[in-house]
Short mmCIF file of C-alpha atoms in Angstrom, two decimals:
data_model
loop_
_atom_site.label_atom_id
_atom_site.label_comp_id
_atom_site.label_asym_id
_atom_site.label_seq_id
_atom_site.Cartn_x
_atom_site.Cartn_y
_atom_site.Cartn_z
CA UNK C 1487 -23.59 2.25 -14.97
CA UNK C 1488 -25.77 4.69 -13.06
CA UNK C 1489 -28.11 2.14 -12.58
CA UNK C 1490 -25.39 -0.40 -11.05
CA UNK C 1491 -23.73 2.56 -8.76
CA UNK C 1492 -27.14 3.15 -7.46
CA UNK C 1493 -26.34 -0.30 -5.54
CA UNK C 1494 -23.01 1.03 -3.93
CA UNK C 1495 -24.54 2.39 -0.96
CA UNK C 1496 -22.08 2.77 1.98
CA UNK C 1497 -20.57 -0.26 3.97
CA UNK C 1498 -22.87 -1.07 6.72
CA UNK C 1499 -22.41 0.85 9.69
CA UNK C 1500 -19.97 -0.40 12.46
CA UNK C 1501 -22.64 -0.91 15.43
CA UNK C 1502 -21.04 -1.32 18.63
CA UNK C 1503 -22.17 -3.13 21.56
CA UNK C 1504 -20.36 -2.28 24.53
CA UNK C 1505 -18.50 -5.10 26.58
CA UNK C 1506 -18.19 -4.36 30.22
CA UNK C 1507 -17.23 -1.12 31.78
CA UNK C 1508 -14.65 0.96 30.92
CA UNK C 1509 -12.83 -0.20 33.84
CA UNK C 1510 -12.90 -3.78 32.28
CA UNK C 1511 -10.91 -2.87 28.91
CA UNK C 1512 -7.79 -4.71 29.11
CA UNK C 1513 -4.27 -3.06 29.29
CA UNK C 1514 -4.10 -2.89 25.27
CA UNK C 1515 -7.04 -0.42 25.82
CA UNK C 1516 -5.74 1.56 28.62
CA UNK C 1517 -3.28 4.23 28.35
CA UNK C 1518 -0.06 2.83 28.41
CA UNK C 1519 3.65 3.97 28.61
CA UNK C 1520 4.16 4.27 24.92
CA UNK C 1521 0.84 6.21 24.66
CA UNK C 1522 1.86 8.54 27.29
CA UNK C 1523 5.03 9.31 25.27
CA UNK C 1524 3.19 10.08 22.20
CA UNK C 1525 0.47 12.14 23.71
CA UNK C 1526 1.92 13.78 26.46
CA UNK C 1527 5.22 14.69 25.72
CA UNK C 1528 7.01 17.55 23.46
CA UNK C 1529 9.53 15.07 22.27
CA UNK C 1530 8.92 12.23 20.17
CA UNK C 1531 9.98 8.77 21.59
CA UNK C 1532 12.80 6.96 20.19
CA UNK C 1533 13.06 3.01 19.72
CA UNK C 1534 15.60 2.86 22.33
CA UNK C 1535 12.99 4.22 24.97
CA UNK C 1536 10.90 1.08 24.74
CA UNK C 1537 11.61 -2.48 25.43
CA UNK C 1538 11.44 -4.23 22.08
CA UNK C 1539 13.28 -7.12 23.12
CA UNK C 1540 11.98 -10.10 21.41
CA UNK C 1541 12.33 -13.57 22.22
CA UNK C 1542 14.13 -16.32 19.94
CA UNK C 1543 12.55 -19.01 18.01
CA UNK C 1544 13.84 -22.72 17.04
CA UNK C 1545 13.41 -24.18 13.94
CA UNK C 1546 12.55 -27.98 13.86
CA UNK C 1547 13.24 -30.19 10.92
CA UNK C 1548 16.22 -28.46 9.30
CA UNK C 1549 18.70 -30.23 7.42
CA UNK C 1550 22.34 -29.26 6.70
CA UNK C 1551 23.96 -29.24 3.49
CA UNK C 1552 24.46 -33.21 3.22
CA UNK C 1553 20.68 -33.68 3.74
CA UNK C 1554 21.08 -34.84 7.42
CA UNK C 1555 19.32 -33.61 10.21
CA UNK C 1556 21.22 -30.64 11.62
CA UNK C 1557 21.35 -29.77 15.39
CA UNK C 1558 18.54 -27.47 16.15
CA UNK C 1559 18.75 -23.71 14.90
CA UNK C 1560 17.70 -20.74 16.43
CA UNK C 1561 16.28 -17.22 14.70
CA UNK C 1562 16.80 -14.02 16.55
CA UNK C 1563 14.33 -11.38 15.84
CA UNK C 1564 15.06 -7.39 16.45
CA UNK C 1565 13.88 -4.12 15.86
CA UNK C 1566 15.46 -1.38 14.05
CA UNK C 1567 14.53 2.19 13.70
CA UNK C 1568 15.30 2.87 10.66
CA UNK C 1569 15.71 1.06 7.33
CA UNK C 1570 19.45 2.12 7.27
CA UNK C 1571 20.05 -0.14 9.88
CA UNK C 1572 20.05 -2.86 6.89
CA UNK C 1573 22.21 -3.26 4.12
CA UNK C 1574 20.31 -2.64 0.89
CA UNK C 1575 21.27 -5.73 -0.70
CA UNK C 1576 20.09 -7.83 2.21
CA UNK C 1577 16.59 -6.04 2.30
CA UNK C 1578 16.50 -6.08 -1.38
CA UNK C 1579 17.23 -9.61 -1.25
CA UNK C 1580 14.25 -10.60 1.01
CA UNK C 1581 11.74 -8.84 -1.16
CA UNK C 1582 12.89 -10.08 -4.20
CA UNK C 1583 12.86 -13.88 -2.65
CA UNK C 1584 9.39 -13.14 -1.39
CA UNK C 1585 7.93 -12.48 -4.90
CA UNK C 1586 7.79 -14.01 -8.22
CA UNK C 1587 10.11 -12.30 -10.72
CA UNK C 1588 7.22 -10.99 -13.02
CA UNK C 1589 5.94 -9.65 -9.51
CA UNK C 1590 8.66 -7.46 -8.78
CA UNK C 1591 7.48 -4.87 -6.70
CA UNK C 1592 9.48 -1.55 -6.79
CA UNK C 1593 7.53 -0.11 -3.29
CA UNK C 1594 9.22 -3.22 -1.34
CA UNK C 1595 12.64 -2.44 -2.56
CA UNK C 1596 15.13 -0.27 0.06
CA UNK C 1597 15.60 2.53 -2.15
CA UNK C 1598 11.82 3.62 -1.99
CA UNK C 1599 11.35 3.06 1.68
CA UNK C 1600 14.73 4.24 2.56
CA UNK C 1601 13.58 7.25 0.42
CA UNK C 1602 10.65 8.08 2.74
CA UNK C 1603 12.78 7.97 5.58
CA UNK C 1604 15.77 9.85 4.53
CA UNK C 1605 13.63 12.51 3.17
CA UNK C 1606 11.27 12.62 6.44
CA UNK C 1607 7.97 11.65 4.93
CA UNK C 1608 7.71 8.50 6.90
CA UNK C 1609 9.13 9.22 10.37
CA UNK C 1610 8.09 9.73 13.73
CA UNK C 1611 7.72 13.35 13.58
CA UNK C 1612 4.73 12.62 10.72
CA UNK C 1613 3.35 9.70 12.84
CA UNK C 1614 5.24 7.06 10.94
CA UNK C 1615 7.49 5.83 13.53
CA UNK C 1616 9.85 2.93 12.02
CA UNK C 1617 9.78 -0.02 14.03
CA UNK C 1618 11.10 -2.88 11.12
CA UNK C 1619 11.25 -6.28 12.33
CA UNK C 1620 14.34 -8.62 11.20
CA UNK C 1621 15.10 -11.78 11.52
CA UNK C 1622 18.66 -13.82 11.39
CA UNK C 1623 20.09 -16.77 11.57
CA UNK C 1624 22.93 -17.86 14.49
CA UNK C 1625 25.65 -16.45 11.86
CA UNK C 1626 23.52 -13.13 11.59
CA UNK C 1627 22.16 -13.71 8.43
CA UNK C 1628 19.51 -11.88 7.33
CA UNK C 1629 16.32 -14.45 6.83
CA UNK C 1630 13.72 -12.02 6.80
CA UNK C 1631 12.39 -8.67 7.32
CA UNK C 1632 9.01 -6.76 7.95
CA UNK C 1633 8.06 -2.57 7.33
CA UNK C 1634 6.54 -1.97 10.14
CA UNK C 1635 5.71 1.30 11.74
CA UNK C 1636 3.90 2.78 15.10
CA UNK C 1637 1.34 5.23 13.83
CA UNK C 1638 -0.12 7.64 15.56
CA UNK C 1639 -2.89 8.28 13.17
CA UNK C 1640 -4.64 6.78 10.30
CA UNK C 1641 -3.56 8.99 7.61
CA UNK C 1642 -1.51 7.64 4.49
CA UNK C 1643 -2.81 4.11 4.75
CA UNK C 1644 -6.02 3.69 2.02
CA UNK C 1645 -7.76 1.17 4.20
CA UNK C 1646 -10.03 3.40 6.42
CA UNK C 1647 -10.62 2.49 10.33
CA UNK C 1648 -11.31 5.94 11.38
CA UNK C 1649 -14.56 4.98 12.58
CA UNK C 1650 -12.96 1.74 14.61
CA UNK C 1651 -11.11 4.38 16.07
CA UNK C 1652 -13.90 6.66 17.15
CA UNK C 1653 -15.97 3.56 18.36
CA UNK C 1654 -13.13 2.35 20.54
CA UNK C 1655 -12.58 5.95 22.28
CA UNK C 1656 -16.29 5.66 22.82
CA UNK C 1657 -15.65 1.67 24.48
CA UNK C 1658 -13.35 2.94 26.77
CA UNK C 1659 -10.26 2.42 25.11
CA UNK C 1660 -7.15 4.30 23.42
CA UNK C 1661 -6.79 3.40 19.66
CA UNK C 1662 -3.49 5.08 18.73
CA UNK C 1663 -1.16 4.65 18.67
CA UNK C 1664 -0.95 1.56 16.51
CA UNK C 1665 1.14 -0.74 14.60
CA UNK C 1666 0.89 -1.04 11.16
CA UNK C 1667 2.93 -3.05 8.72
CA UNK C 1668 2.54 -1.76 4.92
CA UNK C 1669 4.10 0.62 2.51
CA UNK C 1670 3.63 4.30 3.77
CA UNK C 1671 1.29 6.39 1.29
CA UNK C 1672 1.13 3.47 -1.14
CA UNK C 1673 -2.21 1.34 -1.62
CA UNK C 1674 -0.33 -1.60 -3.74
CA UNK C 1675 -0.46 -5.29 -2.69
CA UNK C 1676 2.65 -7.12 -2.47
CA UNK C 1677 4.03 -9.07 0.42
CA UNK C 1678 4.74 -7.69 3.44
CA UNK C 1679 6.61 -10.47 5.34
CA UNK C 1680 9.89 -10.50 3.36
CA UNK C 1681 11.36 -14.04 3.70
CA UNK C 1682 14.57 -15.32 1.88
CA UNK C 1683 13.93 -18.24 -0.20
CA UNK C 1684 15.23 -21.38 2.24
CA UNK C 1685 13.86 -24.39 3.68
CA UNK C 1686 12.65 -23.22 6.52
CA UNK C 1687 10.91 -19.85 4.82
CA UNK C 1688 7.61 -20.87 6.47
CA UNK C 1689 9.20 -21.08 9.82
CA UNK C 1690 10.70 -17.74 9.74
CA UNK C 1691 7.09 -16.19 8.26
CA UNK C 1692 5.62 -17.44 11.96
CA UNK C 1693 8.37 -16.13 13.66
CA UNK C 1694 8.38 -13.19 12.54
CA UNK C 1695 4.23 -12.84 12.62
CA UNK C 1696 4.98 -13.71 16.26
CA UNK C 1697 7.47 -11.26 16.79
CA UNK C 1698 5.17 -8.45 15.35
CA UNK C 1699 2.31 -9.82 17.83
CA UNK C 1700 4.81 -9.84 20.98
CA UNK C 1701 5.97 -6.46 20.42
CA UNK C 1702 2.48 -4.96 19.93
CA UNK C 1703 1.68 -6.66 23.33
CA UNK C 1704 4.85 -5.09 24.51
CA UNK C 1705 3.81 -1.76 23.44
CA UNK C 1706 0.50 -2.39 25.40
CA UNK C 1707 -1.11 -0.58 21.56
CA UNK C 1708 -4.72 -1.29 20.53
CA UNK C 1709 -3.69 -3.38 17.23
CA UNK C 1710 -1.53 -4.10 14.72
CA UNK C 1711 -2.63 -4.00 10.76
CA UNK C 1712 -1.11 -5.68 8.04
CA UNK C 1713 -2.69 -3.97 4.75
CA UNK C 1714 -2.20 -4.58 1.04
CA UNK C 1715 -0.86 -8.04 1.74
CA UNK C 1716 -0.88 -10.52 -1.11
CA UNK C 1717 -3.46 -13.35 -1.04
CA UNK C 1718 -1.26 -15.84 0.37
CA UNK C 1719 -0.51 -14.26 3.22
CA UNK C 1720 -4.06 -12.50 3.90
CA UNK C 1721 -4.86 -16.51 3.87
CA UNK C 1722 -2.07 -17.48 6.53
CA UNK C 1723 -2.61 -14.81 8.56
CA UNK C 1724 -6.31 -15.94 9.25
CA UNK C 1725 -4.65 -19.15 10.68
CA UNK C 1726 -2.74 -16.75 13.01
CA UNK C 1727 -6.14 -15.10 14.47
CA UNK C 1728 -6.03 -12.08 12.42
CA UNK C 1729 -9.20 -10.33 11.07
CA UNK C 1730 -9.70 -10.44 7.37
CA UNK C 1731 -10.65 -7.23 5.35
CA UNK C 1732 -11.49 -6.71 1.86
CA UNK C 1733 -11.41 -3.98 -0.31
CA UNK C 1734 -11.45 -2.75 -3.87
CA UNK C 1735 -9.42 -1.27 -6.55
CA UNK C 1736 -9.91 -0.70 -10.16
CA UNK C 1737 -7.46 -2.13 -12.67
CA UNK C 1738 -6.62 -2.49 -16.35
CA UNK C 1739 -5.49 -6.24 -17.83
CA UNK C 1740 -3.58 -6.49 -21.07
CA UNK C 1741 -5.19 -8.62 -23.00
CA UNK C 1742 -1.90 -9.25 -25.31
CA UNK C 1743 -2.98 -5.65 -26.91
CA UNK C 1744 -0.67 -4.62 -29.65
CA UNK C 1745 -1.59 -0.76 -29.33
CA UNK C 1746 -4.63 1.02 -28.05
CA UNK C 1747 -6.54 0.85 -31.01
CA UNK C 1748 -6.94 -3.03 -30.27
CA UNK C 1749 -8.13 -2.04 -26.67
CA UNK C 1750 -10.53 0.10 -27.94
CA UNK C 1751 -11.96 -2.46 -30.08
CA UNK C 1752 -12.99 -4.56 -27.17
CA UNK C 1753 -15.05 -1.95 -25.59
CA UNK C 1754 -18.60 -1.47 -26.12
CA UNK C 1755 -19.33 1.05 -28.92
CA UNK C 1756 -20.25 4.26 -26.49
CA UNK C 1757 -17.82 3.32 -24.20
CA UNK C 1758 -15.10 3.75 -27.05
CA UNK C 1759 -16.51 6.79 -28.48
CA UNK C 1760 -16.37 8.52 -25.36
CA UNK C 1761 -12.58 7.69 -24.75
CA UNK C 1762 -12.23 8.80 -28.32
CA UNK C 1763 -13.65 11.95 -27.86
CA UNK C 1764 -11.78 12.44 -24.61
CA UNK C 1765 -8.47 12.00 -26.39
CA UNK C 1766 -9.18 14.43 -28.69
CA UNK C 1767 -9.96 17.34 -26.19
CA UNK C 1768 -6.11 16.97 -25.42
CA UNK C 1769 -5.18 17.96 -29.07
CA UNK C 1770 -7.73 20.37 -29.65
CA UNK C 1771 -6.12 22.13 -26.48
CA UNK C 1772 -2.57 22.07 -28.09
CA UNK C 1773 -1.25 20.05 -25.47
CA UNK C 1774 1.51 17.43 -25.95
CA UNK C 1775 1.99 14.24 -23.79
CA UNK C 1776 5.79 13.22 -22.90
CA UNK C 1777 6.48 9.81 -21.04
CA UNK C 1778 9.68 10.09 -19.55
CA UNK C 1779 11.82 6.94 -18.06
CA UNK C 1780 14.62 7.31 -15.56
CA UNK C 1781 17.56 9.74 -17.00
CA UNK C 1782 15.39 11.60 -19.06
CA UNK C 1783 13.51 12.62 -16.09
CA UNK C 1784 15.62 15.89 -15.02
CA UNK C 1785 15.41 17.84 -11.52
CA UNK C 1786 13.56 20.67 -13.53
CA UNK C 1787 10.63 18.02 -14.35
CA UNK C 1788 10.87 16.90 -10.41
CA UNK C 1789 10.29 20.48 -9.53
CA UNK C 1790 7.27 21.23 -11.54
CA UNK C 1791 5.69 17.57 -10.80
CA UNK C 1792 6.20 18.74 -6.89
CA UNK C 1793 4.49 21.63 -7.71
CA UNK C 1794 1.42 19.59 -9.34
CA UNK C 1795 1.68 17.29 -6.81
CA UNK C 1796 1.33 19.70 -3.80
CA UNK C 1797 -1.57 21.33 -5.74
CA UNK C 1798 -3.28 18.53 -5.62
CA UNK C 1799 -2.72 17.82 -1.88
CA UNK C 1800 -3.54 21.28 -1.14
CA UNK C 1801 -7.27 21.30 -2.81
CA UNK C 1802 -7.77 17.62 -1.61
CA UNK C 1803 -6.17 17.17 2.16
CA UNK C 1804 -4.61 20.51 2.92
CA UNK C 1805 -0.95 18.83 4.03
CA UNK C 1806 1.45 17.22 1.34
CA UNK C 1807 2.60 13.58 2.56
CA UNK C 1808 5.87 13.54 0.30
CA UNK C 1809 8.27 16.07 0.39
CA UNK C 1810 10.04 17.84 -3.09
CA UNK C 1811 12.94 15.82 -2.05
CA UNK C 1812 11.51 12.70 -2.02
CA UNK C 1813 10.93 12.78 -5.67
CA UNK C 1814 14.35 13.52 -6.44
CA UNK C 1815 16.09 10.63 -3.79
CA UNK C 1816 13.77 8.00 -4.84
CA UNK C 1817 14.07 8.74 -8.65
CA UNK C 1818 17.94 8.74 -8.36
CA UNK C 1819 17.56 5.10 -6.58
CA UNK C 1820 15.12 3.62 -8.62
CA UNK C 1821 16.32 4.69 -12.57
CA UNK C 1822 14.43 3.30 -15.07
CA UNK C 1823 11.53 1.94 -13.19
CA UNK C 1824 10.18 5.70 -12.64
CA UNK C 1825 7.89 6.59 -15.21
CA UNK C 1826 6.58 10.38 -15.18
CA UNK C 1827 3.84 11.60 -18.06
CA UNK C 1828 3.78 15.01 -18.49
CA UNK C 1829 1.61 17.38 -20.22
CA UNK C 1830 2.97 20.22 -21.98
CA UNK C 1831 1.56 23.21 -23.18
CA UNK C 1832 4.01 25.77 -25.62
CA UNK C 1833 6.83 23.42 -24.31
CA UNK C 1834 5.80 23.89 -20.61
CA UNK C 1835 4.76 21.13 -18.01
CA UNK C 1836 1.34 22.26 -17.31
CA UNK C 1837 0.31 18.51 -15.44
CA UNK C 1838 1.88 15.15 -14.48
CA UNK C 1839 1.44 11.65 -13.55
CA UNK C 1840 3.98 9.41 -11.40
CA UNK C 1841 4.31 5.62 -12.17
CA UNK C 1842 6.51 3.14 -11.46
CA UNK C 1843 7.08 0.17 -13.63
CA UNK C 1844 7.32 -3.69 -11.81
CA UNK C 1845 7.82 -6.70 -13.15
CA UNK C 1846 4.64 -7.34 -14.84
CA UNK C 1847 2.66 -4.10 -13.46
CA UNK C 1848 2.70 -0.42 -14.18
CA UNK C 1849 1.73 1.28 -11.03
CA UNK C 1850 -0.10 4.74 -11.19
CA UNK C 1851 0.48 6.53 -8.17
CA UNK C 1852 0.38 10.52 -8.10
CA UNK C 1853 -1.05 13.55 -10.14
CA UNK C 1854 -1.28 17.27 -10.25
CA UNK C 1855 -1.68 19.98 -12.42
CA UNK C 1856 -0.90 23.78 -12.61
CA UNK C 1857 -2.31 25.78 -10.00
CA UNK C 1858 -5.64 27.80 -11.25
CA UNK C 1859 -5.68 25.64 -14.78
CA UNK C 1860 -8.32 23.34 -15.95
CA UNK C 1861 -8.23 21.07 -19.43
CA UNK C 1862 -10.86 18.95 -19.82
CA UNK C 1863 -9.92 15.12 -19.75
CA UNK C 1864 -6.47 15.81 -18.91
CA UNK C 1865 -6.72 13.81 -15.82
CA UNK C 1866 -7.74 10.91 -17.72
CA UNK C 1867 -5.27 11.20 -20.56
CA UNK C 1868 -2.37 11.51 -17.88
CA UNK C 1869 -3.51 8.91 -15.49
CA UNK C 1870 -5.47 6.33 -17.59
CA UNK C 1871 -4.80 6.61 -21.33
CA UNK C 1872 -0.99 6.86 -20.86
CA UNK C 1873 -0.73 4.12 -19.01
CA UNK C 1874 -2.28 1.77 -20.82
CA UNK C 1875 -0.01 2.95 -24.02
CA UNK C 1876 2.92 2.42 -21.75
CA UNK C 1877 2.18 -0.95 -20.85
CA UNK C 1878 1.37 -2.24 -23.77
CA UNK C 1879 4.47 -0.63 -25.22
CA UNK C 1880 6.33 -2.22 -22.13
CA UNK C 1881 4.29 -5.70 -22.30
CA UNK C 1882 2.69 -5.35 -19.06
CA UNK C 1883 -0.14 -7.25 -18.07
CA UNK C 1884 -1.62 -4.90 -15.48
CA UNK C 1885 -1.95 -1.32 -14.74
CA UNK C 1886 -3.03 -0.24 -11.16
CA UNK C 1887 -4.25 2.90 -11.11
CA UNK C 1888 -4.47 3.57 -7.37
CA UNK C 1889 -7.11 3.80 -4.70
CA UNK C 1890 -10.94 4.74 -5.41
CA UNK C 1891 -12.82 5.59 -8.81
CA UNK C 1892 -15.56 4.52 -10.29
CA UNK C 1893 -15.18 7.02 -13.37
CA UNK C 1894 -12.10 4.37 -14.27
CA UNK C 1895 -14.53 1.67 -14.63
CA UNK C 1896 -15.93 3.15 -18.20
CA UNK C 1897 -12.09 3.71 -19.07
CA UNK C 1898 -11.32 -0.06 -18.88
CA UNK C 1899 -9.93 -0.61 -15.12
CA UNK C 1900 -12.35 -3.17 -13.86
CA UNK C 1901 -12.77 -3.98 -9.68
CA UNK C 1902 -10.18 -6.23 -8.18
CA UNK C 1903 -10.35 -7.33 -4.62
CA UNK C 1904 -7.40 -6.13 -1.78
CA UNK C 1905 -6.78 -7.43 1.42
CA UNK C 1906 -6.15 -6.47 4.80
CA UNK C 1907 -5.70 -8.27 8.21
CA UNK C 1908 -6.05 -6.89 11.28
CA UNK C 1909 -5.28 -8.19 14.85
CA UNK C 1910 -7.01 -6.28 17.50
CA UNK C 1911 -6.27 -7.31 21.35
CA UNK C 1912 -9.25 -6.78 23.11
CA UNK C 1913 -11.56 -9.57 22.61
CA UNK C 1914 -14.98 -7.80 22.97
CA UNK C 1915 -13.95 -5.11 20.56
CA UNK C 1916 -12.30 -7.85 18.02
CA UNK C 1917 -15.82 -9.71 17.96
CA UNK C 1918 -17.36 -6.39 16.98
CA UNK C 1919 -15.09 -5.39 14.32
CA UNK C 1920 -15.23 -9.21 12.98
CA UNK C 1921 -19.17 -9.02 12.54
CA UNK C 1922 -18.97 -5.74 10.84
CA UNK C 1923 -16.25 -7.04 8.38
CA UNK C 1924 -18.87 -10.09 7.56
CA UNK C 1925 -21.01 -7.59 6.43
CA UNK C 1926 -18.79 -5.12 4.35
CA UNK C 1927 -17.13 -8.36 2.75
CA UNK C 1928 -20.94 -8.99 1.61
CA UNK C 1929 -21.65 -5.94 0.28
CA UNK C 1930 -17.89 -5.37 -1.63
CA UNK C 1931 -18.36 -9.08 -3.17
CA UNK C 1932 -21.96 -7.94 -4.36
CA UNK C 1933 -20.64 -4.23 -5.72
CA UNK C 1934 -17.56 -6.06 -7.35
CA UNK C 1935 -20.01 -8.78 -9.27
CA UNK C 1936 -22.24 -5.59 -10.50
CA UNK C 1937 -19.69 -3.79 -11.60
CA UNK C 1938 -18.44 -6.71 -13.94
CA UNK C 1939 -21.70 -7.84 -14.95
CA UNK C 1940 -22.33 -3.92 -16.61
CA UNK C 1941 -18.77 -3.59 -17.49
CA UNK C 1942 -17.02 -1.26 -20.46
CA UNK C 1943 -16.28 -4.31 -22.40
CA UNK C 1944 -18.53 -5.93 -24.97
CA UNK C 1945 -17.92 -8.86 -23.30
CA UNK C 1946 -17.79 -9.73 -19.24
CA UNK C 1947 -14.10 -9.69 -18.07
CA UNK C 1948 -13.25 -11.92 -15.42
#
């Protein structure tokens, strides 16, 4: 593995070619009204302070209930400043129709997204100003929605464009604010344009994407970003003029294992031995692992986990993205979709890992340990091995263990591609970014190939 990782050099640098003078930067790069409101005012702007009116779109080729060609129908599009302005049942219907039943994604549900807003995690004061797009028919039925945020920074996205912002500044433009379609703080793949299943769904998709780019132009932001979309969306958005970017995560795949030992038998002998040794360390430290789901998770467990989570963020970033209240609120809304792994010493929690259960996937999200404590191999046990055991027990196909971490490979998690799409309004800067993305994609493809060839399993796993 060390030999393979020696090839994992940093992505090729972003080489900037100045295209004209600063005065030549188009309006999307110059200081705009929205920029001034973000940076030059003590008061954060409200959606109502912007012109966010969006044009209507006509549907073509729509048939009525009898199958006859009906009169032309019109989609109206609007922006809401909070997901609470949309009924949970209507939002969730769009999210569910956008995925196959086995691909149910809890992060796209109204409960998760509303918890982020209601507990002050993804709000304008934290640089995440909700600008969700809603498409309705003439009877005011919701046909589609898209989670969208006006952002004053690039934190909490896991698709890193900080160097783009620096380059854009040297190019003579203002990169922030920008528009971002994503699930805040969550590097999980899933549809971003959530459409009801009806005969005109492809036209609704096109209308929402057009509305998003129209909105970005109205706000005179530098760019519009759609991160961790599905592969199908990624390809469609290329046709809409978006630049394509690929990234990499590490996922575990369930090959119909009946138990953890069956999984181990697929591993190379050295990897199997290492995992067994790491798991033995948990027992030798008198730690007890527990998996709690839904109502089994009490308020005291969330309070302990928040302290663990905050210890992790204090050591890494300094400021936690999520509030204590978020965990309580999210858990109350998602119920049995929440799985909390706890490590206990003398019946007292000392560490924990948060997971959400999807249709066929276990999503590993956050981890933390008691301050000033160190338990060898506990991170691997709580985050990776407990997740694998849970996935086997729940008959789930995949464990997504979050962003980054080559150490996951020798524990059975292999690299997979992730996607993002970027619409940059300045043509000269877009050309620079496109050239960079080609070089970056070639390197990501190469690294994934090398890591698979030297994987931890007895035979190459595709």
